Structure formats: C-alpha cells, structure tokens
PDB file of C-alpha atoms and ligand atoms in Angstrom:
ATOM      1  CA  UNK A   1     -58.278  24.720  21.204  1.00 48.00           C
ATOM      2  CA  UNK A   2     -56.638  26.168  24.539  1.00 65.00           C
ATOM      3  CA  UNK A   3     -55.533  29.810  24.211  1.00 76.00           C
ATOM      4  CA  UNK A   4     -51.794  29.838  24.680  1.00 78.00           C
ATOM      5  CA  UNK A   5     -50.318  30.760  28.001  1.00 82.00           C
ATOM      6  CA  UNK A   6     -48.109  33.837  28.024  1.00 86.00           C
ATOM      7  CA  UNK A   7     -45.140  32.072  29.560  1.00 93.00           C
ATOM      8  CA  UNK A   8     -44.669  28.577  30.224  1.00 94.00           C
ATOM      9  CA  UNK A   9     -41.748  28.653  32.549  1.00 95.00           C
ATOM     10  CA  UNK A  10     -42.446  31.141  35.488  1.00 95.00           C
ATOM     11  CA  UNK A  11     -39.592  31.254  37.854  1.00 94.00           C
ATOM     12  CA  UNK A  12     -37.548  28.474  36.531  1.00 94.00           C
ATOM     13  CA  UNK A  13     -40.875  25.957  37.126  1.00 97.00           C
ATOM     14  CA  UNK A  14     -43.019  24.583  34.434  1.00 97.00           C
ATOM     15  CA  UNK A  15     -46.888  25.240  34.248  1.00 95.00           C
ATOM     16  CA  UNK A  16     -47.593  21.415  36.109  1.00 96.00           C
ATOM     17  CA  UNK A  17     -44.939  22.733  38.672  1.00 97.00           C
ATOM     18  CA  UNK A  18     -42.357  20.703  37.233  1.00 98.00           C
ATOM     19  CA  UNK A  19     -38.437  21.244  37.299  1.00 98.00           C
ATOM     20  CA  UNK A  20     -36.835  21.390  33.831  1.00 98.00           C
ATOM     21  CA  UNK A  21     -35.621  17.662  34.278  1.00 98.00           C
ATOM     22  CA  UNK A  22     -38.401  16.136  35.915  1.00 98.00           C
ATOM     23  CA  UNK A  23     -40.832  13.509  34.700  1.00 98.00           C
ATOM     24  CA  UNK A  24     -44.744  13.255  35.033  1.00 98.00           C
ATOM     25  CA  UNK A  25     -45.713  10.880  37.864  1.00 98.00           C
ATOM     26  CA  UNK A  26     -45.572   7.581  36.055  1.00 98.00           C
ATOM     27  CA  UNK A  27     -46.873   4.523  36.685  1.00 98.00           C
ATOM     28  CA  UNK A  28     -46.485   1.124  35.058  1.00 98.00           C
ATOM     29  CA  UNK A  29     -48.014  -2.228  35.773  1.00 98.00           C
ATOM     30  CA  UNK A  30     -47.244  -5.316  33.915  1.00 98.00           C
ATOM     31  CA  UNK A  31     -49.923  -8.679  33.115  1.00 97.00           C
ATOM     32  CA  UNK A  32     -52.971  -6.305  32.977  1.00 98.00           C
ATOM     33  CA  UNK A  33     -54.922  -8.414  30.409  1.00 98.00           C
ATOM     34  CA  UNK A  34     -55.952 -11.803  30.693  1.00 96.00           C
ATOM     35  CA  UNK A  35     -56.170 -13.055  26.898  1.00 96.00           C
ATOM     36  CA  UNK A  36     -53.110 -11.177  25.493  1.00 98.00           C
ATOM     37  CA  UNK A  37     -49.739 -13.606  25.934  1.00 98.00           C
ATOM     38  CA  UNK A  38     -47.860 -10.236  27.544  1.00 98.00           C
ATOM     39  CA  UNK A  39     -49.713  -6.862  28.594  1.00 98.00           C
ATOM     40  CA  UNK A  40     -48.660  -3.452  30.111  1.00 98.00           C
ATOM     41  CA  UNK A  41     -50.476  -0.220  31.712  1.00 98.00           C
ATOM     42  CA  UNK A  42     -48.462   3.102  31.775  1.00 98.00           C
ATOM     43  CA  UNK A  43     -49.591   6.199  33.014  1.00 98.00           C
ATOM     44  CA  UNK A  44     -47.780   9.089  32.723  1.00 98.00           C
ATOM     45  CA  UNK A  45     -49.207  12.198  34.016  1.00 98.00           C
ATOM     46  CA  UNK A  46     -52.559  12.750  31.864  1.00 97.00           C
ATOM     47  CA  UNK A  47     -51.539   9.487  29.190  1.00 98.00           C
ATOM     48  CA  UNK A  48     -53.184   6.438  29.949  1.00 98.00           C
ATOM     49  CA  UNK A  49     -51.792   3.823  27.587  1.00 98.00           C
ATOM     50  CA  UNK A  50     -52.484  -0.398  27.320  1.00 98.00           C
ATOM     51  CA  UNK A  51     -49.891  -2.028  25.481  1.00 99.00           C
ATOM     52  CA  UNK A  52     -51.194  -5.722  24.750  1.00 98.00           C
ATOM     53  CA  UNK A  53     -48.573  -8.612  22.690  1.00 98.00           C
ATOM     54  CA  UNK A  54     -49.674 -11.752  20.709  1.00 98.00           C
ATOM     55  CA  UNK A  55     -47.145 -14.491  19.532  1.00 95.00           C
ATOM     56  CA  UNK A  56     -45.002 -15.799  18.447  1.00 97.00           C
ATOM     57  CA  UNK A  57     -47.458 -17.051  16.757  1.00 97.00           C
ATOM     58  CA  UNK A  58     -47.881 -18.436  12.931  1.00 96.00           C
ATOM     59  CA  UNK A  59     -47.990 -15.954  10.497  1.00 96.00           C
ATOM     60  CA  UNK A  60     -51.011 -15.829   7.944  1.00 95.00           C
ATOM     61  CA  UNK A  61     -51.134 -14.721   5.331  1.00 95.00           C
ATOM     62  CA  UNK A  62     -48.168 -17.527   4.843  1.00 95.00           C
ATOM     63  CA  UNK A  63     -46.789 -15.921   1.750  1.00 96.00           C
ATOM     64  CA  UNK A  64     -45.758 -13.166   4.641  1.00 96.00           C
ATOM     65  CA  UNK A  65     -43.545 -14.859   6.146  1.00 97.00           C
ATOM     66  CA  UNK A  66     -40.190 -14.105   6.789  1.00 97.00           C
ATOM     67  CA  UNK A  67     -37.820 -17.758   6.149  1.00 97.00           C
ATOM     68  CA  UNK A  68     -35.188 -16.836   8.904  1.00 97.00           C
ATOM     69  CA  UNK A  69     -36.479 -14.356  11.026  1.00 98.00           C
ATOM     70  CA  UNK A  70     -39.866 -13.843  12.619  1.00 98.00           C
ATOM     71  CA  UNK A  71     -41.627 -10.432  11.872  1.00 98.00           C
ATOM     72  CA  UNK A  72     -42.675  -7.607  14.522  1.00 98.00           C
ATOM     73  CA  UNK A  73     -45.938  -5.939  13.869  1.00 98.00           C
ATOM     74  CA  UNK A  74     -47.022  -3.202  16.068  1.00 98.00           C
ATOM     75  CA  UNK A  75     -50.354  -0.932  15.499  1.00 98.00           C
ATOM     76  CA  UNK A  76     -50.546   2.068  17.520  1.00 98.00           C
ATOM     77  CA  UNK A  77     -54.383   3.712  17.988  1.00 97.00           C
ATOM     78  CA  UNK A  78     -56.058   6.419  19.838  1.00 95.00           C
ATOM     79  CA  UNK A  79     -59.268   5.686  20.929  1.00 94.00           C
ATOM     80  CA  UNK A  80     -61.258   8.199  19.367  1.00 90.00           C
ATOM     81  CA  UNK A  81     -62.255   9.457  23.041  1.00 92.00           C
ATOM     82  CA  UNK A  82     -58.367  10.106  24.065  1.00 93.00           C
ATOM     83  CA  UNK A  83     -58.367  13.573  23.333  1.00 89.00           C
ATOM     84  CA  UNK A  84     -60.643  16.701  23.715  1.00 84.00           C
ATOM     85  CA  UNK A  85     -60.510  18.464  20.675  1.00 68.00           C
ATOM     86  CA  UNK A  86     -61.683  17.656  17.241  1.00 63.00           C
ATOM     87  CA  UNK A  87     -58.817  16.286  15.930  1.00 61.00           C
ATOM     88  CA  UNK A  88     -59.250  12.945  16.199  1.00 70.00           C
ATOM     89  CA  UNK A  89     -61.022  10.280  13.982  1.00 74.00           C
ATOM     90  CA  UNK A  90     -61.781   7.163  14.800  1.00 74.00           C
ATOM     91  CA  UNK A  91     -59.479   5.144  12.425  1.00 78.00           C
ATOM     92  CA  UNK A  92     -55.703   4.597  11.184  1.00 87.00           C
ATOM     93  CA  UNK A  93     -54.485   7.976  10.358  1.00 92.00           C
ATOM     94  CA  UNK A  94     -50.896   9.037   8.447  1.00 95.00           C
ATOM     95  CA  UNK A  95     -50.484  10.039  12.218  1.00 95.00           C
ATOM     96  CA  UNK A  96     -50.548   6.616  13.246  1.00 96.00           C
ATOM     97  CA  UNK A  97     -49.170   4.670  10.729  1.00 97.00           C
ATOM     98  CA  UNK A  98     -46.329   6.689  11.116  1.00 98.00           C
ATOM     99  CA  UNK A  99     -46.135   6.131  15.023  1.00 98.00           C
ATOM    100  CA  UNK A 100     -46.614   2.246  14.300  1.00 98.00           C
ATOM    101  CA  UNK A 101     -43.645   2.106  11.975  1.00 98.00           C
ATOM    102  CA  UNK A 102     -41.513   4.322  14.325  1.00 98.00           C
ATOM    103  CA  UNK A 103     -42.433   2.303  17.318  1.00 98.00           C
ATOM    104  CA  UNK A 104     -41.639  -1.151  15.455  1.00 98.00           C
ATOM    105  CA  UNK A 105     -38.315   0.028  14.656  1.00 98.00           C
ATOM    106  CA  UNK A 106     -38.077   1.693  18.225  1.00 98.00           C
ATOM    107  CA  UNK A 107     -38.480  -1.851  19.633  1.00 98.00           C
ATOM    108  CA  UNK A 108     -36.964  -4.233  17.365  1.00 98.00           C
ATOM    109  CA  UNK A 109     -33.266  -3.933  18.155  1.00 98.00           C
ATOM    110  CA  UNK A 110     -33.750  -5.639  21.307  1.00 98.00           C
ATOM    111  CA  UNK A 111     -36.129  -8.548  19.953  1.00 98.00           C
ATOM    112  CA  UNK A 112     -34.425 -11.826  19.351  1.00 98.00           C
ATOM    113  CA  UNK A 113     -36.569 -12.436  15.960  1.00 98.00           C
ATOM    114  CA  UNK A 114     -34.138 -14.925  14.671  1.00 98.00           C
ATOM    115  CA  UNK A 115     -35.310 -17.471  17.097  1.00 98.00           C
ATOM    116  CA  UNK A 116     -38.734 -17.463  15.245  1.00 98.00           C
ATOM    117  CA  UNK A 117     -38.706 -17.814  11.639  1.00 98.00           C
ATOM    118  CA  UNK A 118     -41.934 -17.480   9.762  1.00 97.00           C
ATOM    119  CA  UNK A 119     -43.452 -16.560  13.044  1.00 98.00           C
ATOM    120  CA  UNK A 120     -45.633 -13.085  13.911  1.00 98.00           C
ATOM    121  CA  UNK A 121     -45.692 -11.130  16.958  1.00 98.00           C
ATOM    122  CA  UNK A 122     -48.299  -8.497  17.655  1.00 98.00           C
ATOM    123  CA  UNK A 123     -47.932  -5.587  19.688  1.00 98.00           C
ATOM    124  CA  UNK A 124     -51.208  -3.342  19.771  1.00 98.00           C
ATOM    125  CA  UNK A 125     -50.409   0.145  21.455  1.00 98.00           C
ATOM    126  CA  UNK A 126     -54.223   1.637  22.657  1.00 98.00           C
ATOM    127  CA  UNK A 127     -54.143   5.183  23.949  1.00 98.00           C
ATOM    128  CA  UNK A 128     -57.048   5.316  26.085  1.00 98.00           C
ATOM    129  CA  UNK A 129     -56.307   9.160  27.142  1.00 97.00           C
ATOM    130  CA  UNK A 130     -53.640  11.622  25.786  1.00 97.00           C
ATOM    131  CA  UNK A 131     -51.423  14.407  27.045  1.00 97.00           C
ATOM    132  CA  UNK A 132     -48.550  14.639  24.657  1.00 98.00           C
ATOM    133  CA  UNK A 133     -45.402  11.824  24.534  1.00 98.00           C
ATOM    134  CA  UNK A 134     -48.015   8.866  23.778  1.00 98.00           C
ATOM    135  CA  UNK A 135     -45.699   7.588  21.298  1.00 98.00           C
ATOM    136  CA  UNK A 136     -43.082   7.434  23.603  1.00 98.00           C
ATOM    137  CA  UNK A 137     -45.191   6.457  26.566  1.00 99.00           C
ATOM    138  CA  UNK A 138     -46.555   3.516  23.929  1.00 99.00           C
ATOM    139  CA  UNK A 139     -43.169   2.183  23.338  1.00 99.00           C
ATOM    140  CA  UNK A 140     -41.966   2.249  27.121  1.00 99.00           C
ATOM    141  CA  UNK A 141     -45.589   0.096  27.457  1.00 99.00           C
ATOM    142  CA  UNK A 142     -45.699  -2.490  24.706  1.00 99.00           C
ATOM    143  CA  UNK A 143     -41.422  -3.207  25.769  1.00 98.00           C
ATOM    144  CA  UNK A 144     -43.358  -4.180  29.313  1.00 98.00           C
ATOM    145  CA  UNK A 145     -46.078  -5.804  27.393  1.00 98.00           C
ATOM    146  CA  UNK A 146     -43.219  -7.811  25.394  1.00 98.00           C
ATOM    147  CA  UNK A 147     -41.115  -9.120  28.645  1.00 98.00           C
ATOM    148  CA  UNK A 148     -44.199  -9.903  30.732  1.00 98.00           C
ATOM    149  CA  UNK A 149     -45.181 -12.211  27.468  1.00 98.00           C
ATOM    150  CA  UNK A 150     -41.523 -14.228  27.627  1.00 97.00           C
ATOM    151  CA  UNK A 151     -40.986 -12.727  24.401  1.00 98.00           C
ATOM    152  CA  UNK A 152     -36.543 -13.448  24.407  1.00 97.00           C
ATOM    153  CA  UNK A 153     -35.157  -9.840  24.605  1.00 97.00           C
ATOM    154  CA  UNK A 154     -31.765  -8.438  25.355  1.00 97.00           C
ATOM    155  CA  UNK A 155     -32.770  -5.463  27.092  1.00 97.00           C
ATOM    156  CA  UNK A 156     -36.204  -3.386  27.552  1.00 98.00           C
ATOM    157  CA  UNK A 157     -36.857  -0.162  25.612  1.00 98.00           C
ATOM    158  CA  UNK A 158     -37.234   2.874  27.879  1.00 98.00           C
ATOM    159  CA  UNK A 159     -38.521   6.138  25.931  1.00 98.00           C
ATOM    160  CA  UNK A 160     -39.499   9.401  26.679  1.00 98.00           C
ATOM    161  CA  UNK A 161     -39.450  12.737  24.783  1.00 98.00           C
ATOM    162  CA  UNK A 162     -37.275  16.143  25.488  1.00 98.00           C
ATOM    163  CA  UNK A 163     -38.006  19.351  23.864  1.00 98.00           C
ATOM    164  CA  UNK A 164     -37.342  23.323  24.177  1.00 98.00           C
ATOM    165  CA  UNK A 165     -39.972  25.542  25.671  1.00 97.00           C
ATOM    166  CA  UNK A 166     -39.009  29.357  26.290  1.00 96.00           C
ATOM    167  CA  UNK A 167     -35.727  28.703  25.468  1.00 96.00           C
ATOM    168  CA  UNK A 168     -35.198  25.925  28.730  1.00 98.00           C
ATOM    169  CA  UNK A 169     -34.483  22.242  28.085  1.00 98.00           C
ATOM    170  CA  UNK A 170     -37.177  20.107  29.384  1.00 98.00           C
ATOM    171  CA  UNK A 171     -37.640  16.482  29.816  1.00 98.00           C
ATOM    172  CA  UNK A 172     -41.346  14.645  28.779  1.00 98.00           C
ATOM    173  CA  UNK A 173     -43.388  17.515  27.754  1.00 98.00           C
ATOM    174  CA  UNK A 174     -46.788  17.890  28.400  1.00 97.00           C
ATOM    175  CA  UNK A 175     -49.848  18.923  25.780  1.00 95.00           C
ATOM    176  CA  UNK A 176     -49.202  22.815  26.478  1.00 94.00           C
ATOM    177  CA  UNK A 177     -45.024  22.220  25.842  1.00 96.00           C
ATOM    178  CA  UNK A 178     -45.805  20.197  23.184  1.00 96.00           C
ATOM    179  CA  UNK A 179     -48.203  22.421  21.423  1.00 94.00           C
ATOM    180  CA  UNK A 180     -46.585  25.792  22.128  1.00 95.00           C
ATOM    181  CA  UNK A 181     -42.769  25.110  22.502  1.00 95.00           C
ATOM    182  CA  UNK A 182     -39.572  25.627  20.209  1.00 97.00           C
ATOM    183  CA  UNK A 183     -38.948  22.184  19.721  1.00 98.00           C
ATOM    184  CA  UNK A 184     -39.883  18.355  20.721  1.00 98.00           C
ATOM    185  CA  UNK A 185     -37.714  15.293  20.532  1.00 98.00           C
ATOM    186  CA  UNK A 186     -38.567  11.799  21.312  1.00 98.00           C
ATOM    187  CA  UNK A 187     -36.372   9.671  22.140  1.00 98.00           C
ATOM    188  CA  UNK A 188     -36.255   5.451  22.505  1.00 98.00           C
ATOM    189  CA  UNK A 189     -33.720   3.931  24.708  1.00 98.00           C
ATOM    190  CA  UNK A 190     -31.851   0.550  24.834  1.00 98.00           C
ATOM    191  CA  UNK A 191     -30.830   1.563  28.501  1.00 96.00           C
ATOM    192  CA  UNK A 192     -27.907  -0.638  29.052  1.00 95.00           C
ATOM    193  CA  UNK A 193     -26.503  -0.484  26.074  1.00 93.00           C
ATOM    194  CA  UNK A 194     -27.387   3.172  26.092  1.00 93.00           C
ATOM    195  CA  UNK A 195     -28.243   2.432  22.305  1.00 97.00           C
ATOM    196  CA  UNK A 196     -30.682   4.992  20.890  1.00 98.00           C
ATOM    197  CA  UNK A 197     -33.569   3.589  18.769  1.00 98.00           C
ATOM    198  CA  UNK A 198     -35.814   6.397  18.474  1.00 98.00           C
ATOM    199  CA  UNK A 199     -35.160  10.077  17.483  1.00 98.00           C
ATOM    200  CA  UNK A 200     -37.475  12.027  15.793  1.00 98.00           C
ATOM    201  CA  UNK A 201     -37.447  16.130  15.402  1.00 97.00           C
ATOM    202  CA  UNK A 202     -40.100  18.303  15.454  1.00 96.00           C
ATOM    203  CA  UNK A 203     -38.488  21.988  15.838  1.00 97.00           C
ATOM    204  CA  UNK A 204     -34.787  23.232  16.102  1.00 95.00           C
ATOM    205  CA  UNK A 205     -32.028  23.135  18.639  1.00 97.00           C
ATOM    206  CA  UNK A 206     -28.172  24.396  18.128  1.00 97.00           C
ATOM    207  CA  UNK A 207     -25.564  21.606  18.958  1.00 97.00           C
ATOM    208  CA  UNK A 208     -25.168  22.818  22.665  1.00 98.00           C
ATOM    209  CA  UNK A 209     -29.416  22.333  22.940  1.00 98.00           C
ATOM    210  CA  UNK A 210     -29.016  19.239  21.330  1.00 98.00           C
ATOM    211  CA  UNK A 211     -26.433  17.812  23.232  1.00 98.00           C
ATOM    212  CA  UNK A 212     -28.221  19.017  26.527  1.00 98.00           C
ATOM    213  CA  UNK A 213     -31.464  17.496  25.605  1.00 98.00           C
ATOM    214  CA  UNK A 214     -29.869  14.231  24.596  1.00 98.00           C
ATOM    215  CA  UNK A 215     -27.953  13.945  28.076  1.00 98.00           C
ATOM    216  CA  UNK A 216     -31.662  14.892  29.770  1.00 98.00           C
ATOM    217  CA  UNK A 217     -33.354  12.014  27.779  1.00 98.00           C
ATOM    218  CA  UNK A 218     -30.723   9.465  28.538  1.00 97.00           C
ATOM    219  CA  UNK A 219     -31.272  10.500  32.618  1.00 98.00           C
ATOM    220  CA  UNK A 220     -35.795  10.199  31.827  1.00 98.00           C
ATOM    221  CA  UNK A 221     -34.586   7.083  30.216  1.00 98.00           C
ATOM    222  CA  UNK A 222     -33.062   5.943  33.292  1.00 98.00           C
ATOM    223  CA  UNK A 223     -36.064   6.828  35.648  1.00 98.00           C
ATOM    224  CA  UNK A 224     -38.451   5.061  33.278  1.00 98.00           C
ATOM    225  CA  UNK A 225     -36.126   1.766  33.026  1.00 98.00           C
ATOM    226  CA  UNK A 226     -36.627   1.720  36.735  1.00 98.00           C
ATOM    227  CA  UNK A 227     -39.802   1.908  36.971  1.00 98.00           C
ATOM    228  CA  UNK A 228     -40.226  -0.872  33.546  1.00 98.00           C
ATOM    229  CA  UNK A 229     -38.256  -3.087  36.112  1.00 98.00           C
ATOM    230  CA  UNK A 230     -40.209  -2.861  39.261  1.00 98.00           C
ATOM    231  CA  UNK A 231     -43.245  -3.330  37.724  1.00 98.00           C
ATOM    232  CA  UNK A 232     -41.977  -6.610  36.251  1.00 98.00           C
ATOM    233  CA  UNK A 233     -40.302  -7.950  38.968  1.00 97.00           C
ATOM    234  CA  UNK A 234     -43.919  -6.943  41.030  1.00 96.00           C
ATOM    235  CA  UNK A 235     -45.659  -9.283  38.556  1.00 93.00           C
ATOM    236  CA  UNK A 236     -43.238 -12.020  38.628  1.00 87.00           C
ATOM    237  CA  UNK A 237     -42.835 -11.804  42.300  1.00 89.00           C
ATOM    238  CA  UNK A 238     -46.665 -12.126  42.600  1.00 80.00           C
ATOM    239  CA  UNK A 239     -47.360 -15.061  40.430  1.00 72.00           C
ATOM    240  CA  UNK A 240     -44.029 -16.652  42.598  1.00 69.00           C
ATOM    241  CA  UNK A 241     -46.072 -15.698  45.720  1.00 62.00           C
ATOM    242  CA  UNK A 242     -49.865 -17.877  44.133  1.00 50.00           C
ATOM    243  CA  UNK A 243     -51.496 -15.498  43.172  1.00 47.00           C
TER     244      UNK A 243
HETATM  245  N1  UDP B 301     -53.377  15.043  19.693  1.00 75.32           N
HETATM  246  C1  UDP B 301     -54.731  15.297  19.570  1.00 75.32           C
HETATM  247  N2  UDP B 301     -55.381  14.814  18.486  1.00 75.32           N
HETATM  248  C2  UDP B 301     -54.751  14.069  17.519  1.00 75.32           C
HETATM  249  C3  UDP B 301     -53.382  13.830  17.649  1.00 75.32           C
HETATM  250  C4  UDP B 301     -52.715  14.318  18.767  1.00 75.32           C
HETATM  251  O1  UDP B 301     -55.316  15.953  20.443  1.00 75.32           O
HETATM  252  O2  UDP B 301     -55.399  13.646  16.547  1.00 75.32           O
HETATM  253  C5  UDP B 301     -52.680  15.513  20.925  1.00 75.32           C
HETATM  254  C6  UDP B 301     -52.468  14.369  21.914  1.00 75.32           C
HETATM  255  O3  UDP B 301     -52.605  14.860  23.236  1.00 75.32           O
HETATM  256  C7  UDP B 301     -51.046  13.977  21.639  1.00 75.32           C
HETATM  257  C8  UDP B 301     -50.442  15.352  21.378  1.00 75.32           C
HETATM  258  O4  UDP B 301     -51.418  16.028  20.605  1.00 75.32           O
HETATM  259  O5  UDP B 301     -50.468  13.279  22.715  1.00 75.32           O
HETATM  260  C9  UDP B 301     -49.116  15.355  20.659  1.00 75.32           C
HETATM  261  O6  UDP B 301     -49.203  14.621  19.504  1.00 75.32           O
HETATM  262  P1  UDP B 301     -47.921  14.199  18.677  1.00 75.32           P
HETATM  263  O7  UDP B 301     -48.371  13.906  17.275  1.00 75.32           O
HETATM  264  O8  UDP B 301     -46.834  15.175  18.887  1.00 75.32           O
HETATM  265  O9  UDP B 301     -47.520  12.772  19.308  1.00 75.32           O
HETATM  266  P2  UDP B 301     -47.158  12.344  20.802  1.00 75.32           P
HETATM  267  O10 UDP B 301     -46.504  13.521  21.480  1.00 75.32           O
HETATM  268  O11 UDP B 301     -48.443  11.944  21.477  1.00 75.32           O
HETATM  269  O12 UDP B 301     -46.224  11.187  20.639  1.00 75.32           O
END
C-alpha cells in the first residue's frame, strides 16, 4: 500500500488540485451495450464503471415472486483487475453484498415496481477500475442504465460521496481521501425531490460538519444529475437523428 502523504490539503487545494467542492471530471454515456435492455458508462476521475439492466422480465425461480409488486435485484462486482493492491478477490465479498443491498435500496424509491408484479429487473454494477466512491459512482450508472432501458421512473438517482480530510469538507473523495481522511459519507440523491436514499458513515463529523457536508453533497448531486441528463438526452437525440 501507498505511504501516506503528510498533508492532503496544501494551500486550501487537494492533492488532484481540486477545490474542496469540486468533483472529478466525470463522464457518463448512456446505451453502451448492445444485449442489455438499458446500459450506462461513468467515469469519474480514476473509476470506470458499466452499469448494465435486464427486465422486466419473468421472475424464476417462480416461488420468488412478488404478487403485487415486481422485485429489484442489483449485484455490484469489482473485476478482480480494478484495483492495485491485494485486496481484492475475484468473487462476492461481505464488501459487495453489502454495496448490492445498499445500492438496491439507493435506487428503488424512484422505481415504479407496482406496475410489474411477479416481474424481475436486473441491474449488474461492474467496476472495471477503482479510485474510491464506486458505490456511489455505481448507483449514479445503473439509474442511467435504468432510464435508457424505459424502465418507468419518477426521477433518476444522482450519488456521490462527501467526507472530512484535514479537518476541510470535501466533495467525492478520491483513494488517498478515502484511505487517509477523518471521515467519508456517501450519499444517494432523488434530485428533484431532493429525497435522500443513501447515507452511509464511515468516520465522525459534529453537527456543523455534518450539516456542511450534507449541503456539499446535495450541490455534487446537482452536477451529476446534469450530467445523468445530457447523456440521456445525447442517446435519445441520436437514435431520433438514425443512427
Ligand atoms: N478497494 C480496494 N480493494 C478492495 C476494496 C476497495 O482497493 O477490495 C479500494 C477501491 O479503490 C475502492 C476504495 O478502496 O474504490 C474505497 O472502498 P470503499 O469500500 O470505501 O467503497 P467505495 O468508496 O468504492 O464506494
């Protein structure tokens, strides 16, 4: 593992040269797979995540089925060549079983479920590379990968994480800030509802930190709805356009 740096805020800038309240440079592009109904690919400085959806589709085993509502099922994975270190097995990990349940709850506020009893829809989260917020880089993904597939939603889940390093709020930490700060704190977004649907806690705040960090998240939240929208309406526009 990476020594840790002395300082990680040098003259009010962060190690990448970010501001406190600035994002990575993100990128998102909708319909990136041609099998899956609905597909997404976000990049966010060193993450490189494919979010791909199945269904509504019937639901085997039957005895599964939900009578009046149809059932989300998301699996989030790191490809065992994501990250550098040892860490990582090939596999489902507590790590990621945990992520998977967090990012099915993260998402399923805004799904209209009702309209498919018995039904299943899969949402596979792959990280292909990782750099710290792939959770919340997976969920602002497969919510991409969910409208590009027509899947009836009232809103798109934007998420990001905050967190504390040397005392300074930040917004979307990277691997250094996330391995070496006080505190990290993602956060999933119903943007215009401004309905959270997401907060975990890893590390402390005091009310003033928290409120500050919750205020910074809503703003990333914000940014990354933006950029969920334009790459949606660049899909749709293209497909309008033939091609
Ligand atoms: N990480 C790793 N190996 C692992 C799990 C995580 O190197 O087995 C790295 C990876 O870069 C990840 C970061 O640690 O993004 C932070 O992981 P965390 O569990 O906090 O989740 P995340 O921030 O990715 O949502």
């Amino acid at each position: 593992m990476e020594e840790k740096p002395e300082k990680l805020i040098v003259n009010g800038k962060r190690l990448d040269g970010r501001e406190p309240g600035e994002l990575r440079p993100l990128k998102i592009q909708a319909g990136v797979l041609k099998r899956a109904d609905g597909s997404a690919y976000v990049e966010l400085g060193g993450n490189k995540i494919l979010a791909a959806v199945y269904g509504p589709r019937e639901f085997h085993p039957r005895h599964l089925q939900q009578p009046t509502t149809a059932t989300l099922r998301c699996r989030y994975n790191m490809a065992p060549f994501s990250v550098s270190d040892e860490r990582k097995r090939p596999g489902p990990s507590r790590r990621s079983i945990e992520i998977s349940k967090v990012t099915r709850e993260a998402l399923e506020p805004v799904v209209f479920l009702e309209q498919y009893p018995r039904a299943v829809i899969d949402v596979f989260i792959e990280v292909l590379q990782a750099d710290a917020g792939t959770r919340t880089a997976g969920i602002t993904a497969a919510s991409v990968a969910m409208a590009d597939g027509g899947i009836p939603m009232r809103d798109l889940v934007a998420s990001v994480a905050v967190g504390k390093v040397d005392g300074t709020i930040v917004l979307d930490l990277n691997k250094y800030e996330d391995q070496y700060g006080e505190a990290d704190m993602p956060i999933a977004m119903l943007p215009r509802k401004k309905e959270i649907s997401l907060m975990q806690m890893d590390g402390n705040f005091t009310p003033e930190e928290f409120r500050q960090a919750i205020e910074l998240a809503i703003l990333g939240c914000e940014k990354i709805y933006e950029a969920q929208r334009e790459a949606l309406e660049k899909k749709y526009s293209a497909n309008l356009g033939g091609e």
